[in-house]
Amino acid sequence: MRKSNSKRTTIKDVAEAAGVSTAAVSQALRPKENSNIKLQETKIQLIRETAKKLNYRPHTGARSIRSQRFGSIGYFSSKSLNLVYTPYGYQHGVHDALEESDFRLTLIRVSAGVDQASEEIPKAFSEFHLDGLIVESYSELASKLHDLYADRDFPFLYLNDRHEFDSVFVGEIEASKVLTNHVISKGYRKIAFAHRYIKGEPVIEKMHHSALDRETGYRQTMSANGLNPTVVTVESPAVLGREVNLTDEQWEQLKEFDAIIAYDDDFANCIARKCYDKGIRIPDDIGLAGFNGDYASLSSWRALTTMQIPAYEMGLTLGRMAVNRIKGDAGKLPSVRFVPSLIQGNTI
């Protein structure tokens, strides 16, 4: 039986097949702006087609030795998150940004506790050979990790967590003001802001900064319009699920209002479920709005009025920041703030 040729295609093989130097192949496949090698577009296409035909793949080990980089950036996500609650937009944005510069994205799920996570991080660096780390934020964990590693030279970047440097985050107060003004412009005056915290998890004050920021924007806007701000906070067994419902006692706190702005779209849907059970029509009997503008609003029973977070653009921006930190050795980069867009549904 004939043995298959398992010899790995090298850059030298591509160069010989294309009739060029190995340096030309390197420049065509991994362009460097400061290179002395100048290639015409037709030559670049020839080299790339030849590499594809020969199934050439760069040797990551050799490349790491030359560049003193591994070409891999870690993406830390908490194990406490509900698996149906993952913001794919953030991850996809980061992935596409890294792919532009031929970096790999390594997804690493860490414990929600700071003590456990701080033990897992050094282990992750040694096992996955990371050049940098992106921390996805939903709770106080990211902020505590930031404080723990703030003095390190290693690139730590934060997604959806507000810091002066190396982060992208949402302008929550501004977004809340836009949404509250929109609700007021529709003629509503008795408007509640509805919070919920998860049983056994941090209270509002220790949740992600968006919890208090959205409340702050609502309060400031209501007061600026001469209206009385009222915040209703309820306890819930989980973020979402068939067992997640408002109790009759919790509904009693909300039913007196003309409109409700929920902390997020998940909670808005939970409130809508209770309205259906009570025979209350939205928006005829009560107005309803949420935040985030992702799957929960896109799959809601009616087109939900919400503020849509530009998750993909945030991930793309932070991914490019991570690459610049690693390749440019420029030090910490100023953080970037994103303001969500108002999505006008038919629930207000």
mmCIF file of C-alpha atoms in Angstrom:
data_model
loop_
_atom_site.group_PDB
_atom_site.id
_atom_site.type_symbol
_atom_site.label_atom_id
_atom_site.label_comp_id
_atom_site.label_asym_id
_atom_site.label_seq_id
_atom_site.Cartn_x
_atom_site.Cartn_y
_atom_site.Cartn_z
ATOM 1 C CA MET A 1 0.000 0.000 0.000
ATOM 2 C CA ARG A 2 1.296 3.426 -0.965
ATOM 3 C CA LYS A 3 2.244 5.626 1.972
ATOM 4 C CA SER A 4 0.741 9.114 2.026
ATOM 5 C CA ASN A 5 3.125 12.028 1.962
ATOM 6 C CA SER A 6 2.600 13.763 5.312
ATOM 7 C CA LYS A 7 5.494 16.207 4.864
ATOM 8 C CA ARG A 8 4.471 19.676 6.001
ATOM 9 C CA THR A 9 4.544 22.347 3.306
ATOM 10 C CA THR A 10 7.145 24.963 4.167
ATOM 11 C CA ILE A 11 7.536 28.585 3.154
ATOM 12 C CA LYS A 12 10.466 27.440 1.011
ATOM 13 C CA ASP A 13 8.139 25.098 -0.928
ATOM 14 C CA VAL A 14 5.760 27.969 -1.652
ATOM 15 C CA ALA A 15 8.642 30.217 -2.734
ATOM 16 C CA GLU A 16 10.022 27.607 -5.163
ATOM 17 C CA ALA A 17 6.570 26.892 -6.637
ATOM 18 C CA ALA A 18 5.832 30.611 -7.110
ATOM 19 C CA GLY A 19 9.337 31.430 -8.353
ATOM 20 C CA VAL A 20 10.029 34.030 -5.670
ATOM 21 C CA SER A 21 12.120 34.376 -2.528
ATOM 22 C CA THR A 22 11.008 33.202 0.893
ATOM 23 C CA ALA A 23 11.082 36.840 2.034
ATOM 24 C CA ALA A 24 8.584 37.715 -0.707
ATOM 25 C CA VAL A 25 6.292 34.903 0.441
ATOM 26 C CA SER A 26 6.478 36.140 4.003
ATOM 27 C CA GLN A 27 5.598 39.697 2.947
ATOM 28 C CA ALA A 28 2.708 38.559 0.740
ATOM 29 C CA LEU A 29 1.155 36.361 3.422
ATOM 30 C CA ARG A 30 1.921 38.563 6.434
ATOM 31 C CA PRO A 31 2.422 42.137 5.163
ATOM 32 C CA LYS A 32 4.630 44.469 7.205
ATOM 33 C CA GLU A 33 4.290 48.200 6.597
ATOM 34 C CA ASN A 34 7.973 48.943 7.205
ATOM 35 C CA SER A 35 9.244 46.154 4.926
ATOM 36 C CA ASN A 36 11.737 46.950 2.154
ATOM 37 C CA ILE A 37 10.115 44.291 -0.032
ATOM 38 C CA LYS A 38 7.589 45.842 -2.442
ATOM 39 C CA LEU A 39 5.345 43.471 -4.381
ATOM 40 C CA GLN A 40 2.876 44.135 -7.178
ATOM 41 C CA GLU A 41 -0.705 43.037 -6.575
ATOM 42 C CA THR A 42 -0.471 40.354 -9.280
ATOM 43 C CA LYS A 43 2.575 38.848 -7.557
ATOM 44 C CA ILE A 44 0.841 38.913 -4.169
ATOM 45 C CA GLN A 45 -2.163 37.081 -5.623
ATOM 46 C CA LEU A 46 0.110 34.495 -7.267
ATOM 47 C CA ILE A 47 1.887 33.789 -3.979
ATOM 48 C CA ARG A 48 -1.357 33.521 -2.007
ATOM 49 C CA GLU A 49 -2.942 31.212 -4.577
ATOM 50 C CA THR A 50 0.188 29.046 -4.583
ATOM 51 C CA ALA A 51 0.155 28.845 -0.775
ATOM 52 C CA LYS A 52 -3.512 27.872 -0.816
ATOM 53 C CA LYS A 53 -2.945 25.227 -3.501
ATOM 54 C CA LEU A 54 -0.095 23.699 -1.496
ATOM 55 C CA ASN A 55 -2.156 23.914 1.731
ATOM 56 C CA TYR A 56 0.543 25.969 3.418
ATOM 57 C CA ARG A 57 0.043 26.746 7.079
ATOM 58 C CA PRO A 58 2.477 28.954 9.044
ATOM 59 C CA HIS A 59 4.439 27.118 11.717
ATOM 60 C CA THR A 60 3.192 28.802 14.868
ATOM 61 C CA GLY A 61 6.099 27.571 16.954
ATOM 62 C CA ALA A 62 8.725 29.032 14.659
ATOM 63 C CA ARG A 63 6.726 32.231 14.290
ATOM 64 C CA SER A 64 6.519 32.589 18.067
ATOM 65 C CA ILE A 65 10.290 32.297 18.382
ATOM 66 C CA ARG A 66 10.864 34.972 15.719
ATOM 67 C CA SER A 67 8.289 37.431 17.000
ATOM 68 C CA GLN A 68 8.546 36.565 20.706
ATOM 69 C CA ARG A 69 4.749 36.364 20.664
ATOM 70 C CA PHE A 70 2.343 33.413 20.700
ATOM 71 C CA GLY A 71 -0.315 35.004 18.491
ATOM 72 C CA SER A 72 -3.031 34.139 20.998
ATOM 73 C CA ILE A 73 -5.281 36.330 23.146
ATOM 74 C CA GLY A 74 -7.397 34.888 25.931
ATOM 75 C CA TYR A 75 -11.080 35.731 26.354
ATOM 76 C CA PHE A 76 -12.185 35.253 29.956
ATOM 77 C CA SER A 77 -15.863 34.642 30.676
ATOM 78 C CA SER A 78 -17.427 33.789 34.031
ATOM 79 C CA LYS A 79 -18.710 30.264 34.632
ATOM 80 C CA SER A 80 -21.687 31.698 36.518
ATOM 81 C CA LEU A 81 -23.369 32.949 33.344
ATOM 82 C CA ASN A 82 -26.471 31.232 32.050
ATOM 83 C CA LEU A 83 -25.464 29.437 28.856
ATOM 84 C CA VAL A 84 -28.318 31.023 26.888
ATOM 85 C CA TYR A 85 -27.229 34.465 28.051
ATOM 86 C CA THR A 86 -23.937 34.663 26.181
ATOM 87 C CA PRO A 87 -23.491 37.894 24.146
ATOM 88 C CA TYR A 88 -22.208 36.433 20.925
ATOM 89 C CA GLY A 89 -21.822 39.929 19.452
ATOM 90 C CA TYR A 90 -18.960 40.724 21.852
ATOM 91 C CA GLN A 91 -17.117 37.490 21.107
ATOM 92 C CA HIS A 92 -17.658 37.677 17.353
ATOM 93 C CA GLY A 93 -16.377 41.241 17.258
ATOM 94 C CA VAL A 94 -13.227 40.345 19.178
ATOM 95 C CA HIS A 95 -12.683 37.271 17.009
ATOM 96 C CA ASP A 96 -12.948 39.212 13.740
ATOM 97 C CA ALA A 97 -10.575 41.922 14.991
ATOM 98 C CA LEU A 98 -7.956 39.338 15.950
ATOM 99 C CA GLU A 99 -8.402 37.487 12.672
ATOM 100 C CA GLU A 100 -7.496 40.694 10.806
ATOM 101 C CA SER A 101 -4.024 40.478 12.359
ATOM 102 C CA ASP A 102 -3.709 36.687 12.318
ATOM 103 C CA PHE A 103 -4.159 36.285 16.075
ATOM 104 C CA ARG A 104 -6.117 33.453 17.655
ATOM 105 C CA LEU A 105 -8.890 33.810 20.216
ATOM 106 C CA THR A 106 -8.813 31.374 23.136
ATOM 107 C CA LEU A 107 -12.057 31.154 25.123
ATOM 108 C CA ILE A 108 -11.460 30.461 28.813
ATOM 109 C CA ARG A 109 -14.270 30.206 31.372
ATOM 110 C CA VAL A 110 -13.207 31.088 34.911
ATOM 111 C CA SER A 111 -14.870 30.863 38.299
ATOM 112 C CA ALA A 112 -17.078 33.767 39.367
ATOM 113 C CA GLY A 113 -15.281 34.133 42.693
ATOM 114 C CA VAL A 114 -12.302 36.509 42.795
ATOM 115 C CA ASP A 115 -10.129 34.161 44.865
ATOM 116 C CA GLN A 116 -10.703 31.219 42.523
ATOM 117 C CA ALA A 117 -10.336 33.333 39.376
ATOM 118 C CA SER A 118 -7.069 34.883 40.587
ATOM 119 C CA GLU A 119 -5.672 31.365 41.018
ATOM 120 C CA GLU A 120 -6.874 30.251 37.586
ATOM 121 C CA ILE A 121 -5.444 33.207 35.658
ATOM 122 C CA PRO A 122 -1.693 32.393 36.114
ATOM 123 C CA LYS A 123 -2.455 28.776 35.225
ATOM 124 C CA ALA A 124 -4.234 29.886 32.052
ATOM 125 C CA PHE A 125 -1.235 31.969 30.963
ATOM 126 C CA SER A 126 1.137 29.035 31.286
ATOM 127 C CA GLU A 127 -1.178 26.488 29.675
ATOM 128 C CA PHE A 128 -2.525 28.558 26.773
ATOM 129 C CA HIS A 129 0.551 30.704 25.993
ATOM 130 C CA LEU A 130 -1.296 34.030 25.879
ATOM 131 C CA ASP A 131 -0.025 37.385 24.632
ATOM 132 C CA GLY A 132 -2.901 39.254 26.238
ATOM 133 C CA LEU A 133 -6.183 38.830 28.012
ATOM 134 C CA ILE A 134 -9.693 40.206 27.442
ATOM 135 C CA VAL A 135 -12.051 40.008 30.407
ATOM 136 C CA GLU A 136 -15.773 39.975 29.684
ATOM 137 C CA SER A 137 -17.737 41.745 32.401
ATOM 138 C CA TYR A 138 -21.186 41.245 33.894
ATOM 139 C CA SER A 139 -20.511 41.596 37.582
ATOM 140 C CA GLU A 140 -18.074 42.883 40.158
ATOM 141 C CA LEU A 141 -15.557 40.164 39.213
ATOM 142 C CA ALA A 142 -14.038 42.155 36.323
ATOM 143 C CA SER A 143 -13.590 45.276 38.440
ATOM 144 C CA LYS A 144 -11.872 43.308 41.186
ATOM 145 C CA LEU A 145 -9.576 41.625 38.680
ATOM 146 C CA HIS A 146 -8.768 45.066 37.280
ATOM 147 C CA ASP A 147 -7.735 46.281 40.727
ATOM 148 C CA LEU A 148 -5.708 43.119 41.280
ATOM 149 C CA TYR A 149 -3.745 43.354 38.015
ATOM 150 C CA ALA A 150 -3.726 47.136 37.443
ATOM 151 C CA ASP A 151 0.038 47.425 37.948
ATOM 152 C CA ARG A 152 0.973 44.595 35.588
ATOM 153 C CA ASP A 153 2.613 45.398 32.241
ATOM 154 C CA PHE A 154 0.864 42.424 30.654
ATOM 155 C CA PRO A 155 -2.057 43.543 28.409
ATOM 156 C CA PHE A 156 -5.307 43.114 30.368
ATOM 157 C CA LEU A 157 -8.297 44.602 28.531
ATOM 158 C CA TYR A 158 -11.893 44.832 29.725
ATOM 159 C CA LEU A 159 -15.053 44.386 27.689
ATOM 160 C CA ASN A 160 -18.205 46.084 28.984
ATOM 161 C CA ASP A 161 -16.422 47.290 32.112
ATOM 162 C CA ARG A 162 -15.659 50.976 32.741
ATOM 163 C CA HIS A 163 -12.041 51.977 33.348
ATOM 164 C CA GLU A 164 -9.824 54.892 32.321
ATOM 165 C CA PHE A 165 -7.616 52.717 30.147
ATOM 166 C CA ASP A 166 -7.797 49.481 28.125
ATOM 167 C CA SER A 167 -11.555 49.001 28.141
ATOM 168 C CA VAL A 168 -14.665 49.548 26.068
ATOM 169 C CA PHE A 169 -17.899 50.231 27.890
ATOM 170 C CA VAL A 170 -21.445 51.476 27.478
ATOM 171 C CA GLY A 171 -22.502 55.037 28.286
ATOM 172 C CA GLU A 172 -25.352 53.749 30.432
ATOM 173 C CA ILE A 173 -26.418 57.055 31.992
ATOM 174 C CA GLU A 174 -26.693 58.742 28.590
ATOM 175 C CA ALA A 175 -28.620 55.760 27.194
ATOM 176 C CA SER A 176 -31.041 55.782 30.117
ATOM 177 C CA LYS A 177 -31.679 59.497 29.613
ATOM 178 C CA VAL A 178 -32.489 58.933 25.933
ATOM 179 C CA LEU A 179 -34.917 56.124 26.746
ATOM 180 C CA THR A 180 -36.622 57.962 29.602
ATOM 181 C CA ASN A 181 -37.049 61.096 27.498
ATOM 182 C CA HIS A 182 -38.566 58.961 24.748
ATOM 183 C CA VAL A 183 -41.112 57.450 27.154
ATOM 184 C CA ILE A 184 -42.000 60.925 28.468
ATOM 185 C CA SER A 185 -42.368 62.224 24.896
ATOM 186 C CA LYS A 186 -45.089 59.618 24.331
ATOM 187 C CA GLY A 187 -47.225 61.224 27.017
ATOM 188 C CA TYR A 188 -46.401 59.000 29.996
ATOM 189 C CA ARG A 189 -45.911 60.726 33.314
ATOM 190 C CA LYS A 190 -46.197 58.083 36.024
ATOM 191 C CA ILE A 191 -43.159 56.018 35.051
ATOM 192 C CA ALA A 192 -41.392 53.410 37.197
ATOM 193 C CA PHE A 193 -37.877 52.031 36.842
ATOM 194 C CA ALA A 194 -37.954 48.283 37.595
ATOM 195 C CA HIS A 195 -34.879 46.542 38.985
ATOM 196 C CA ARG A 196 -34.415 42.908 39.821
ATOM 197 C CA TYR A 197 -31.612 41.129 41.610
ATOM 198 C CA ILE A 198 -31.001 37.400 41.630
ATOM 199 C CA LYS A 199 -31.510 35.497 44.850
ATOM 200 C CA GLY A 200 -28.160 34.669 46.473
ATOM 201 C CA GLU A 201 -26.184 37.005 44.192
ATOM 202 C CA PRO A 202 -24.942 40.596 44.702
ATOM 203 C CA VAL A 203 -27.510 43.284 45.465
ATOM 204 C CA ILE A 204 -28.030 46.218 43.085
ATOM 205 C CA GLU A 205 -25.192 48.291 44.543
ATOM 206 C CA LYS A 206 -22.690 45.492 43.857
ATOM 207 C CA MET A 207 -23.970 44.455 40.457
ATOM 208 C CA HIS A 208 -22.469 45.531 37.140
ATOM 209 C CA HIS A 209 -22.193 49.340 36.958
ATOM 210 C CA SER A 210 -25.024 49.406 34.410
ATOM 211 C CA ALA A 211 -27.527 48.677 37.198
ATOM 212 C CA LEU A 212 -26.960 51.939 39.056
ATOM 213 C CA ASP A 213 -26.086 53.947 35.935
ATOM 214 C CA ARG A 214 -29.382 53.158 34.225
ATOM 215 C CA GLU A 215 -31.245 54.042 37.403
ATOM 216 C CA THR A 216 -29.258 57.286 37.679
ATOM 217 C CA GLY A 217 -30.093 58.340 34.115
ATOM 218 C CA TYR A 218 -33.759 57.612 34.733
ATOM 219 C CA ARG A 219 -33.815 59.565 38.018
ATOM 220 C CA GLN A 220 -32.058 62.589 36.540
ATOM 221 C CA THR A 221 -34.355 62.728 33.522
ATOM 222 C CA MET A 222 -37.544 62.343 35.539
ATOM 223 C CA SER A 223 -36.451 65.096 37.928
ATOM 224 C CA ALA A 224 -35.421 67.386 35.066
ATOM 225 C CA ASN A 225 -38.946 67.054 33.668
ATOM 226 C CA GLY A 226 -40.616 67.759 37.002
ATOM 227 C CA LEU A 227 -41.732 64.152 37.440
ATOM 228 C CA ASN A 228 -41.411 61.875 40.450
ATOM 229 C CA PRO A 229 -38.865 59.061 39.951
ATOM 230 C CA THR A 230 -39.859 55.754 41.553
ATOM 231 C CA VAL A 231 -37.619 52.673 41.591
ATOM 232 C CA VAL A 232 -39.188 49.266 42.254
ATOM 233 C CA THR A 233 -36.767 46.440 43.077
ATOM 234 C CA VAL A 234 -37.808 42.782 43.212
ATOM 235 C CA GLU A 235 -36.020 39.509 43.904
ATOM 236 C CA SER A 236 -35.942 36.819 41.207
ATOM 237 C CA PRO A 237 -34.760 33.170 41.275
ATOM 238 C CA ALA A 238 -32.829 33.596 37.999
ATOM 239 C CA VAL A 239 -32.324 35.906 35.030
ATOM 240 C CA LEU A 240 -34.617 33.851 32.823
ATOM 241 C CA GLY A 241 -36.396 30.520 32.734
ATOM 242 C CA ARG A 242 -39.867 29.018 32.943
ATOM 243 C CA GLU A 243 -39.820 29.415 36.706
ATOM 244 C CA VAL A 244 -38.998 33.120 36.527
ATOM 245 C CA ASN A 245 -42.255 34.992 37.112
ATOM 246 C CA LEU A 246 -43.374 38.050 39.039
ATOM 247 C CA THR A 247 -45.369 37.187 42.130
ATOM 248 C CA ASP A 248 -48.720 38.841 42.785
ATOM 249 C CA GLU A 249 -47.091 40.796 45.620
ATOM 250 C CA GLN A 250 -44.392 42.094 43.264
ATOM 251 C CA TRP A 251 -46.972 43.040 40.650
ATOM 252 C CA GLU A 252 -48.837 45.093 43.250
ATOM 253 C CA GLN A 253 -45.801 47.401 43.363
ATOM 254 C CA LEU A 254 -45.882 47.988 39.593
ATOM 255 C CA LYS A 255 -49.525 47.970 38.526
ATOM 256 C CA GLU A 256 -50.199 51.604 39.557
ATOM 257 C CA PHE A 257 -47.815 53.026 36.923
ATOM 258 C CA ASP A 258 -48.611 54.165 33.377
ATOM 259 C CA ALA A 259 -45.290 52.895 32.045
ATOM 260 C CA ILE A 260 -42.377 50.748 33.252
ATOM 261 C CA ILE A 261 -38.738 50.956 32.193
ATOM 262 C CA ALA A 262 -37.157 47.587 33.017
ATOM 263 C CA TYR A 263 -33.443 47.224 33.799
ATOM 264 C CA ASP A 264 -33.060 44.905 30.804
ATOM 265 C CA ASP A 265 -35.079 43.194 28.081
ATOM 266 C CA ASP A 266 -35.203 39.883 29.956
ATOM 267 C CA PHE A 267 -36.939 41.538 32.876
ATOM 268 C CA ALA A 268 -39.219 43.461 30.499
ATOM 269 C CA ASN A 269 -40.390 40.148 29.051
ATOM 270 C CA CYS A 270 -40.951 38.816 32.567
ATOM 271 C CA ILE A 271 -43.152 41.834 33.336
ATOM 272 C CA ALA A 272 -45.009 41.346 30.048
ATOM 273 C CA ARG A 273 -45.717 37.734 30.991
ATOM 274 C CA LYS A 274 -47.401 38.934 34.188
ATOM 275 C CA CYS A 275 -49.412 41.512 32.265
ATOM 276 C CA TYR A 276 -50.696 38.752 29.990
ATOM 277 C CA ASP A 277 -51.705 36.661 32.996
ATOM 278 C CA LYS A 278 -53.590 39.651 34.409
ATOM 279 C CA GLY A 279 -55.312 40.506 31.130
ATOM 280 C CA ILE A 280 -53.427 43.807 30.835
ATOM 281 C CA ARG A 281 -52.650 44.949 27.307
ATOM 282 C CA ILE A 282 -49.361 46.592 26.276
ATOM 283 C CA PRO A 283 -49.240 49.472 25.381
ATOM 284 C CA ASP A 284 -52.995 50.138 25.649
ATOM 285 C CA ASP A 285 -53.094 49.728 29.444
ATOM 286 C CA ILE A 286 -49.429 50.158 30.342
ATOM 287 C CA GLY A 287 -46.228 51.078 28.492
ATOM 288 C CA LEU A 288 -43.082 48.929 28.703
ATOM 289 C CA ALA A 289 -39.446 49.385 27.659
ATOM 290 C CA GLY A 290 -36.134 47.629 28.314
ATOM 291 C CA PHE A 291 -32.394 47.739 27.686
ATOM 292 C CA ASN A 292 -29.789 45.790 25.636
ATOM 293 C CA GLY A 293 -31.591 45.279 22.317
ATOM 294 C CA ASP A 294 -30.332 41.735 21.767
ATOM 295 C CA TYR A 295 -32.071 38.346 21.556
ATOM 296 C CA ALA A 296 -34.651 39.075 24.296
ATOM 297 C CA SER A 297 -36.075 42.095 22.479
ATOM 298 C CA LEU A 298 -35.710 40.552 19.032
ATOM 299 C CA SER A 299 -37.757 37.510 20.092
ATOM 300 C CA SER A 300 -40.275 39.278 22.341
ATOM 301 C CA TRP A 301 -44.003 38.825 21.786
ATOM 302 C CA ARG A 302 -44.190 42.386 20.424
ATOM 303 C CA ALA A 303 -41.487 44.684 19.064
ATOM 304 C CA LEU A 304 -40.043 45.895 22.365
ATOM 305 C CA THR A 305 -38.927 49.491 22.766
ATOM 306 C CA THR A 306 -35.333 49.271 23.987
ATOM 307 C CA MET A 307 -31.794 50.664 23.852
ATOM 308 C CA GLN A 308 -29.592 48.510 21.613
ATOM 309 C CA ILE A 309 -25.993 48.005 22.720
ATOM 310 C CA PRO A 310 -23.532 47.863 19.763
ATOM 311 C CA ALA A 311 -22.004 44.622 21.046
ATOM 312 C CA TYR A 312 -20.204 43.602 17.835
ATOM 313 C CA GLU A 313 -18.661 47.045 17.346
ATOM 314 C CA MET A 314 -17.507 47.048 20.981
ATOM 315 C CA GLY A 315 -15.872 43.650 20.591
ATOM 316 C CA LEU A 316 -14.251 44.675 17.308
ATOM 317 C CA THR A 317 -12.840 47.845 18.855
ATOM 318 C CA LEU A 318 -11.444 46.084 21.919
ATOM 319 C CA GLY A 319 -9.957 43.302 19.797
ATOM 320 C CA ARG A 320 -8.073 45.875 17.728
ATOM 321 C CA MET A 321 -6.961 47.634 20.905
ATOM 322 C CA ALA A 322 -5.589 44.329 22.192
ATOM 323 C CA VAL A 323 -3.605 43.756 18.986
ATOM 324 C CA ASN A 324 -2.209 47.310 19.129
ATOM 325 C CA ARG A 325 -1.170 46.828 22.748
ATOM 326 C CA ILE A 326 0.672 43.635 21.900
ATOM 327 C CA LYS A 327 2.252 44.591 18.573
ATOM 328 C CA GLY A 328 2.902 48.245 19.212
ATOM 329 C CA ASP A 329 4.177 48.207 22.791
ATOM 330 C CA ALA A 330 2.422 51.574 23.134
ATOM 331 C CA GLY A 331 1.401 51.151 26.751
ATOM 332 C CA LYS A 332 -2.138 51.466 28.016
ATOM 333 C CA LEU A 333 -4.722 52.877 25.622
ATOM 334 C CA PRO A 334 -7.549 55.312 26.472
ATOM 335 C CA SER A 335 -10.875 53.553 26.954
ATOM 336 C CA VAL A 336 -13.711 53.922 24.450
ATOM 337 C CA ARG A 337 -17.326 54.640 25.378
ATOM 338 C CA PHE A 338 -20.260 53.485 23.234
ATOM 339 C CA VAL A 339 -23.780 54.909 23.465
ATOM 340 C CA PRO A 340 -26.633 52.510 22.550
ATOM 341 C CA SER A 341 -29.248 53.355 19.910
ATOM 342 C CA LEU A 342 -32.932 53.835 20.658
ATOM 343 C CA ILE A 343 -35.045 51.106 19.063
ATOM 344 C CA GLN A 344 -38.643 52.272 18.852
ATOM 345 C CA GLY A 345 -40.955 49.297 19.157
ATOM 346 C CA ASN A 346 -44.694 49.224 19.752
ATOM 347 C CA THR A 347 -44.718 48.680 23.517
ATOM 348 C CA ILE A 348 -44.546 52.405 24.328
#
